[in-house]
XYZ file of C-alpha atoms in Angstrom:
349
model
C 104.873 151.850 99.143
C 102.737 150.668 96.309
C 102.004 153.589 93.227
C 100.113 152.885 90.355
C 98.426 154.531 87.835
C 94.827 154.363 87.538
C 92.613 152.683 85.062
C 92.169 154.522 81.470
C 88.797 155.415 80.452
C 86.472 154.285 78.086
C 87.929 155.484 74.238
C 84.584 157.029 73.712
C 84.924 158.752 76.498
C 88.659 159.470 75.446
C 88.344 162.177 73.402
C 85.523 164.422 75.193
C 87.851 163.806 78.165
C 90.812 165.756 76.307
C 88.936 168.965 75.414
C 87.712 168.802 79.010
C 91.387 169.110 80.230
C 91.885 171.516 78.230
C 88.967 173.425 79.671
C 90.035 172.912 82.977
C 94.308 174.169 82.408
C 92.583 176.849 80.872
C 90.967 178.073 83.929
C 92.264 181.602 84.857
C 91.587 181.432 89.149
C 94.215 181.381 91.322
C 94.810 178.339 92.622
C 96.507 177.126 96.163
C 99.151 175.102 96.692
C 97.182 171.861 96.844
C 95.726 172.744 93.541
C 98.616 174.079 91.975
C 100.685 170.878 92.859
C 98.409 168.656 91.407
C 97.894 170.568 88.042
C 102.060 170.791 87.744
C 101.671 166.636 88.258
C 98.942 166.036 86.206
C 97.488 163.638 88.357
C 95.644 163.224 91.514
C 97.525 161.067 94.312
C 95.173 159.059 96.531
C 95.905 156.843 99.786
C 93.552 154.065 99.674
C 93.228 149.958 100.982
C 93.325 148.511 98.266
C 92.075 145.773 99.834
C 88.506 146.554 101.192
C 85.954 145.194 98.753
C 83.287 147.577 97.353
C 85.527 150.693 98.611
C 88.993 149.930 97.087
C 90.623 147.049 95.727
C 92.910 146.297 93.218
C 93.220 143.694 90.837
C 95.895 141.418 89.032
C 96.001 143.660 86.299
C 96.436 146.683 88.447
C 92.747 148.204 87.870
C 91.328 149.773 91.062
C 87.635 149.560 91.756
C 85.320 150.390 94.570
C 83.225 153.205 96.202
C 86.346 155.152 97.134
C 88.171 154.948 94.405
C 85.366 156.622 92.002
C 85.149 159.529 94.625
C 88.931 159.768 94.100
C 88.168 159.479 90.217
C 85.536 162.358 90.975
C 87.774 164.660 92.441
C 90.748 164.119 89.229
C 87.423 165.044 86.676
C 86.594 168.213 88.629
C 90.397 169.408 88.877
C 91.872 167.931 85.860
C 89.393 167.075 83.677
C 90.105 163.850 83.474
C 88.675 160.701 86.128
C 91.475 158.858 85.270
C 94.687 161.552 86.410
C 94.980 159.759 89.501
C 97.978 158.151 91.061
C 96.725 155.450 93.709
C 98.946 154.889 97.006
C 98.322 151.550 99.090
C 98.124 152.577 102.645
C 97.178 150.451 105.923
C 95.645 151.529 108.918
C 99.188 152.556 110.708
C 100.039 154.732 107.497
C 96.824 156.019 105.910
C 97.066 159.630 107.491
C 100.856 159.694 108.227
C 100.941 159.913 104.101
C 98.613 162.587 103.935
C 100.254 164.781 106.989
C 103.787 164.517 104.939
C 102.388 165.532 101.503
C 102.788 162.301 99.934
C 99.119 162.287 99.121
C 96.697 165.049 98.047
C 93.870 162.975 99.697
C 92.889 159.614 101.635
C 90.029 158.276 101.044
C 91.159 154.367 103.284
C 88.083 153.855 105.584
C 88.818 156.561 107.901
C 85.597 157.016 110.144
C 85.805 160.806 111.496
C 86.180 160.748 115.046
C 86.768 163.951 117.232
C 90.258 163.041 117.910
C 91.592 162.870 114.151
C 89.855 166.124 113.499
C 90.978 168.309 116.551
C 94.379 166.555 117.299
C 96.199 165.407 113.494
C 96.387 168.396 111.382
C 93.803 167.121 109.752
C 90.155 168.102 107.920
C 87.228 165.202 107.101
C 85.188 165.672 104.092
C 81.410 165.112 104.800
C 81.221 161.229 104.725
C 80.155 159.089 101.247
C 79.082 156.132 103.728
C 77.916 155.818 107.008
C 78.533 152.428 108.416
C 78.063 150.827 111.688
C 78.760 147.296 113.873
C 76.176 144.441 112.608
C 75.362 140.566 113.407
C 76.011 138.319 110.412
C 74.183 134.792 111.273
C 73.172 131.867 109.308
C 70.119 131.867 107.411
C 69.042 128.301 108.903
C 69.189 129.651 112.677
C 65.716 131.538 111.769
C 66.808 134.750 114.173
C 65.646 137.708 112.574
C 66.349 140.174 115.745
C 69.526 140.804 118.351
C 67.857 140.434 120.769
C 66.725 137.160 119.768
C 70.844 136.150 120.395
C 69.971 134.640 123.849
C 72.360 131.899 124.207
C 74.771 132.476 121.391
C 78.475 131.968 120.593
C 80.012 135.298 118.990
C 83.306 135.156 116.885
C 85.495 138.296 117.223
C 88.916 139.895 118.011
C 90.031 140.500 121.083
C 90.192 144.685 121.542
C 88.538 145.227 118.812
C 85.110 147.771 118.442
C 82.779 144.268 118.088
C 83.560 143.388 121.653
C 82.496 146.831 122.743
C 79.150 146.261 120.587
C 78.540 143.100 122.037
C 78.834 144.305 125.887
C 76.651 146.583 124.828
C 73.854 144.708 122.968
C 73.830 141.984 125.892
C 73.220 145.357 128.322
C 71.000 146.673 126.123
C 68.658 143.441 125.519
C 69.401 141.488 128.226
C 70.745 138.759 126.915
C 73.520 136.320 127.529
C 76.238 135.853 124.634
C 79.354 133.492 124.869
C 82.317 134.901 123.303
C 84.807 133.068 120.828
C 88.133 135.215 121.306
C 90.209 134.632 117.764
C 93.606 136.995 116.958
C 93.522 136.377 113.064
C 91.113 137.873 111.164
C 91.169 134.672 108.400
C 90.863 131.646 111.297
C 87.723 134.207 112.704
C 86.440 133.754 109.249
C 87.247 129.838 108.919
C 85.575 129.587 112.632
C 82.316 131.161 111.956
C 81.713 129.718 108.062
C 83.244 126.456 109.741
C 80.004 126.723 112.716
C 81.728 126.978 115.363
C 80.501 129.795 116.679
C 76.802 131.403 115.751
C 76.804 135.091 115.098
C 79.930 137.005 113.555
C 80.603 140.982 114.658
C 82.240 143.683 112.504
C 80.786 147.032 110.404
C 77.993 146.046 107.931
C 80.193 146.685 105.265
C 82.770 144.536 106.171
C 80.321 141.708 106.675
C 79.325 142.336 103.349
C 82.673 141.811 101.982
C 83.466 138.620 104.197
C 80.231 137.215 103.049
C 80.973 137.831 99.617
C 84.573 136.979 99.017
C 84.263 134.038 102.233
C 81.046 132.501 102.840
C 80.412 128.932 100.714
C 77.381 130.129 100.006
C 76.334 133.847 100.711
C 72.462 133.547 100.438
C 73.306 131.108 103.788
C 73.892 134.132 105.589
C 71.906 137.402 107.164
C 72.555 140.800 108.365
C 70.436 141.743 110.928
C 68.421 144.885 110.880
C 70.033 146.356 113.960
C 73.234 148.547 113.636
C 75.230 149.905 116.374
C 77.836 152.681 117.196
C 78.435 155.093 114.376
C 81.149 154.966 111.954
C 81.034 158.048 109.271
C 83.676 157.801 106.694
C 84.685 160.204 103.752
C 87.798 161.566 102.432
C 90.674 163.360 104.466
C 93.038 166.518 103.459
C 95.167 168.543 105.264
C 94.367 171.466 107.195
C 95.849 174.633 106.098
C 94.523 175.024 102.315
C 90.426 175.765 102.347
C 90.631 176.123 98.789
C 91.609 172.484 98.553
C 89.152 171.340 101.135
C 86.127 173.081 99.526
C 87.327 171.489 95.842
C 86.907 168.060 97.446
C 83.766 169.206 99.717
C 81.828 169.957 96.456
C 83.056 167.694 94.768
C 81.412 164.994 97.021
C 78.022 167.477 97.282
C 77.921 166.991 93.428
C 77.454 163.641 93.503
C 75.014 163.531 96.403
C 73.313 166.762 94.039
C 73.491 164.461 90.906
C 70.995 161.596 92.495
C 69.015 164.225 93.822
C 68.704 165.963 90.576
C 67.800 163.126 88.645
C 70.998 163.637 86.643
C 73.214 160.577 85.828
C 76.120 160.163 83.803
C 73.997 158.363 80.630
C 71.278 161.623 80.844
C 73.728 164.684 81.679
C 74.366 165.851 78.680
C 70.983 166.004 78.051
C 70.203 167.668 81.254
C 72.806 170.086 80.318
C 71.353 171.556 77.226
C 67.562 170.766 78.157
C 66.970 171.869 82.123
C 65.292 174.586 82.875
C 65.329 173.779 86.794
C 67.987 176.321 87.881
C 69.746 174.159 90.632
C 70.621 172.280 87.115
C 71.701 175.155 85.697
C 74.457 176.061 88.549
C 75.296 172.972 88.953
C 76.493 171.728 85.283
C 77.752 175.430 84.552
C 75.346 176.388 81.888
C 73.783 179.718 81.417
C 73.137 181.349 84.640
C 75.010 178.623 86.506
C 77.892 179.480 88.862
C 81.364 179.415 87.203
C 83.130 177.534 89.253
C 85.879 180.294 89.793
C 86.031 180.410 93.619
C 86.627 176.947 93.833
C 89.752 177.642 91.140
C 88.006 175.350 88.873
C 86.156 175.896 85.211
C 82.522 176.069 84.773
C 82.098 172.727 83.593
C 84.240 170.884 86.520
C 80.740 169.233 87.653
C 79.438 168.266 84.327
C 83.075 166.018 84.186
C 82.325 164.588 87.543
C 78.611 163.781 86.738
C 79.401 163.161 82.750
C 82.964 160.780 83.686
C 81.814 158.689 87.083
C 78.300 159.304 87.230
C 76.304 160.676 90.567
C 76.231 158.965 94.055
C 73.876 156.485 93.246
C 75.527 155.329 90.256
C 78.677 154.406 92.673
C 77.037 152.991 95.475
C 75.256 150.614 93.251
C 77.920 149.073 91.431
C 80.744 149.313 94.224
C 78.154 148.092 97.050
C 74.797 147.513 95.983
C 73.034 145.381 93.557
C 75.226 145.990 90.666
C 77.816 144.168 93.048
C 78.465 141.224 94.502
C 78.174 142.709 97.940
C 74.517 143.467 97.721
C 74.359 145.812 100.469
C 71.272 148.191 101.085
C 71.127 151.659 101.000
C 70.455 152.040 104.712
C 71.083 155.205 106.071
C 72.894 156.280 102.919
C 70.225 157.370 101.248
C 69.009 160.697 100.416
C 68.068 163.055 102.723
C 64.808 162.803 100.872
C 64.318 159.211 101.435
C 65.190 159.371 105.026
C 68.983 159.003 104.928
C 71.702 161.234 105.679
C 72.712 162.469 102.096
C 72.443 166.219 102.112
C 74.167 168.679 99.484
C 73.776 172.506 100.122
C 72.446 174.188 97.379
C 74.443 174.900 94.490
């Protein structure tokens, strides 16, 4: 099992970052056991890929990246005043919530989608998801198919037993349409085989069609998502059950992102924001004069401003782990605001 410290921060932002821990050890609430082991630590210990472009990956020289990996920074500024307190743990799909049930990790944040089972049956709590994902169709630009249901005819690469075959039963159903299927074990000869052409039309989440067409394809203008997106695949981060204190830390946490974007506040404008709002929702949320102090969460008054001030709000991330600040290029979707039609929804502060 892989540990390695995170990624220092920016020297300008060395300094502020200090006096911020400071500010946050200083904090007088009680704190539970989650908490209080992670402030004895002095750092934040998060299961994650490591290997999932735009969410987590890590490179040669040890710096993680990715969507999940700043919400893991995110939670480190709020608790220790510092985004870059965090201890990352490599975890695969077998041991992603096995290290969180034995305490090796104070989070997991792996591309776990919440499913009723993992809630109700593992001990376990899910944090309101930071991305909604789905199954797509990836297919070459040159076919000219712009629909699904347009797939009359088609040859579709996927595992065998995997969610895609599901989605594909269900899209012929659904359209009637006929599809041929391409059964291939490894996940790298499935790539080869559709880049390759020998099959038309390749089946997995959007976001990991994303990645494949990133990292993979020759050329990844070639290649298309199709609008349509089926089945439902909510992921967020993961804590144990058994410390609310510790679950509503990481709850907000992820609300004051979502409440950043809404807000207008970013990490270039907060400080700004800070002394200058008058909007009250501001206010609570950066800790200012009127604001709420942070106390029932065991936190300082300022543990937003960090988040906002050291990773920047949600659509700060999202743009340069998946969107066009990245290589993946992947839209919005239904992770948008609420306010723009998407699912992104913070109660008020």
């Amino acid at each position: 099992m892989a540990s390695l410290l995170a990624r220092g921060l920016l020297p300008a932002l060395f300094g502020a970052s200090l006096a911020m821990a400071s500010a946050a050890a200083s904090s007088d609430a009680e704190a539970g056991p989650t908490l209080d082991a992670v402030k004895a630590r002095g750092a934040l210990v998060c299961a994650m890929n490591g290997s999932r472009p735009g969410f987590s990956v890590v490179d040669s020289k040890g710096e993680w990246t990715g969507l999940e990996v700043d919400v893991c920074r995110a939670i480190a500024a709020a608790v220790l005043g510092d985004a870059g307190k965090v201890q990352y743990v490599k975890s695969t799909t077998q041991t992603r919530l096995t290290v969180l049930q034995t305490g090796e990790v104070d989070v997991t944040l792996s591309n776990v989608t919440w499913t009723y089972g993992r809630d109700a049956d593992l001990g376990l709590d899910f944090i309101t998801p930071t991305f909604y994902d789905g199954q797509g169709f990836m297919v070459p630009k040159k076919l000219g198919v712009k629909s699904v249901k347009e797939l009359d005819g088609a040859t579709i690469c996927v595992r065998p037993g995997s969610t895609s075959e599901r989605i594909i039963a269900d899209a012929q159903a659904k359209y009637s349409i006929k599809i041929t299927l391409v059964v291939i074990e490894d996940q790298k000869e499935l790539n080869t085989a559709f880049f390759g052409g020998r099959c038309d039309v390749f089946v997995q989440t959007t976001s990991g069609l994303s990645a494949i067409r990133a990292a993979v394809a020759p050329n990844p203008e070639d290649f298309v998502i199709l609008p349509e997106v089926f089945g439902k695949d909510p992921m967020g981060p993961v804590v144990r059950q058994g410390d609310p204190q510790w679950r509503d830390i990481v709850q907000w946490t992820v609300f004051a992102l979502f409440e950043a974007e809404e807000r207008g506040i970013t990490s270039k404008n907060v400080d700004q924001m800070r002394r200058d709002s008058k909007e009250a929702e501001v206010q609570r949320l950066l800790g200012t004069a009127g604001g709420s102090s942070g106390k029932g969460l065991g936190l300082d008054p300022e543990w937003a401003y960090r988040v906002i001030k050291q990773v920047g709000n949600y659509a700060e991330i999202y743009d340069r782990s998946l969107g066009d600040g990245s290589k993946l290029k992947l839209s919005r979707g239904v992770n948008q605001q609420w306010t723009n039609g998407g699912l992104l929804y913070a109660p008020p502060f």
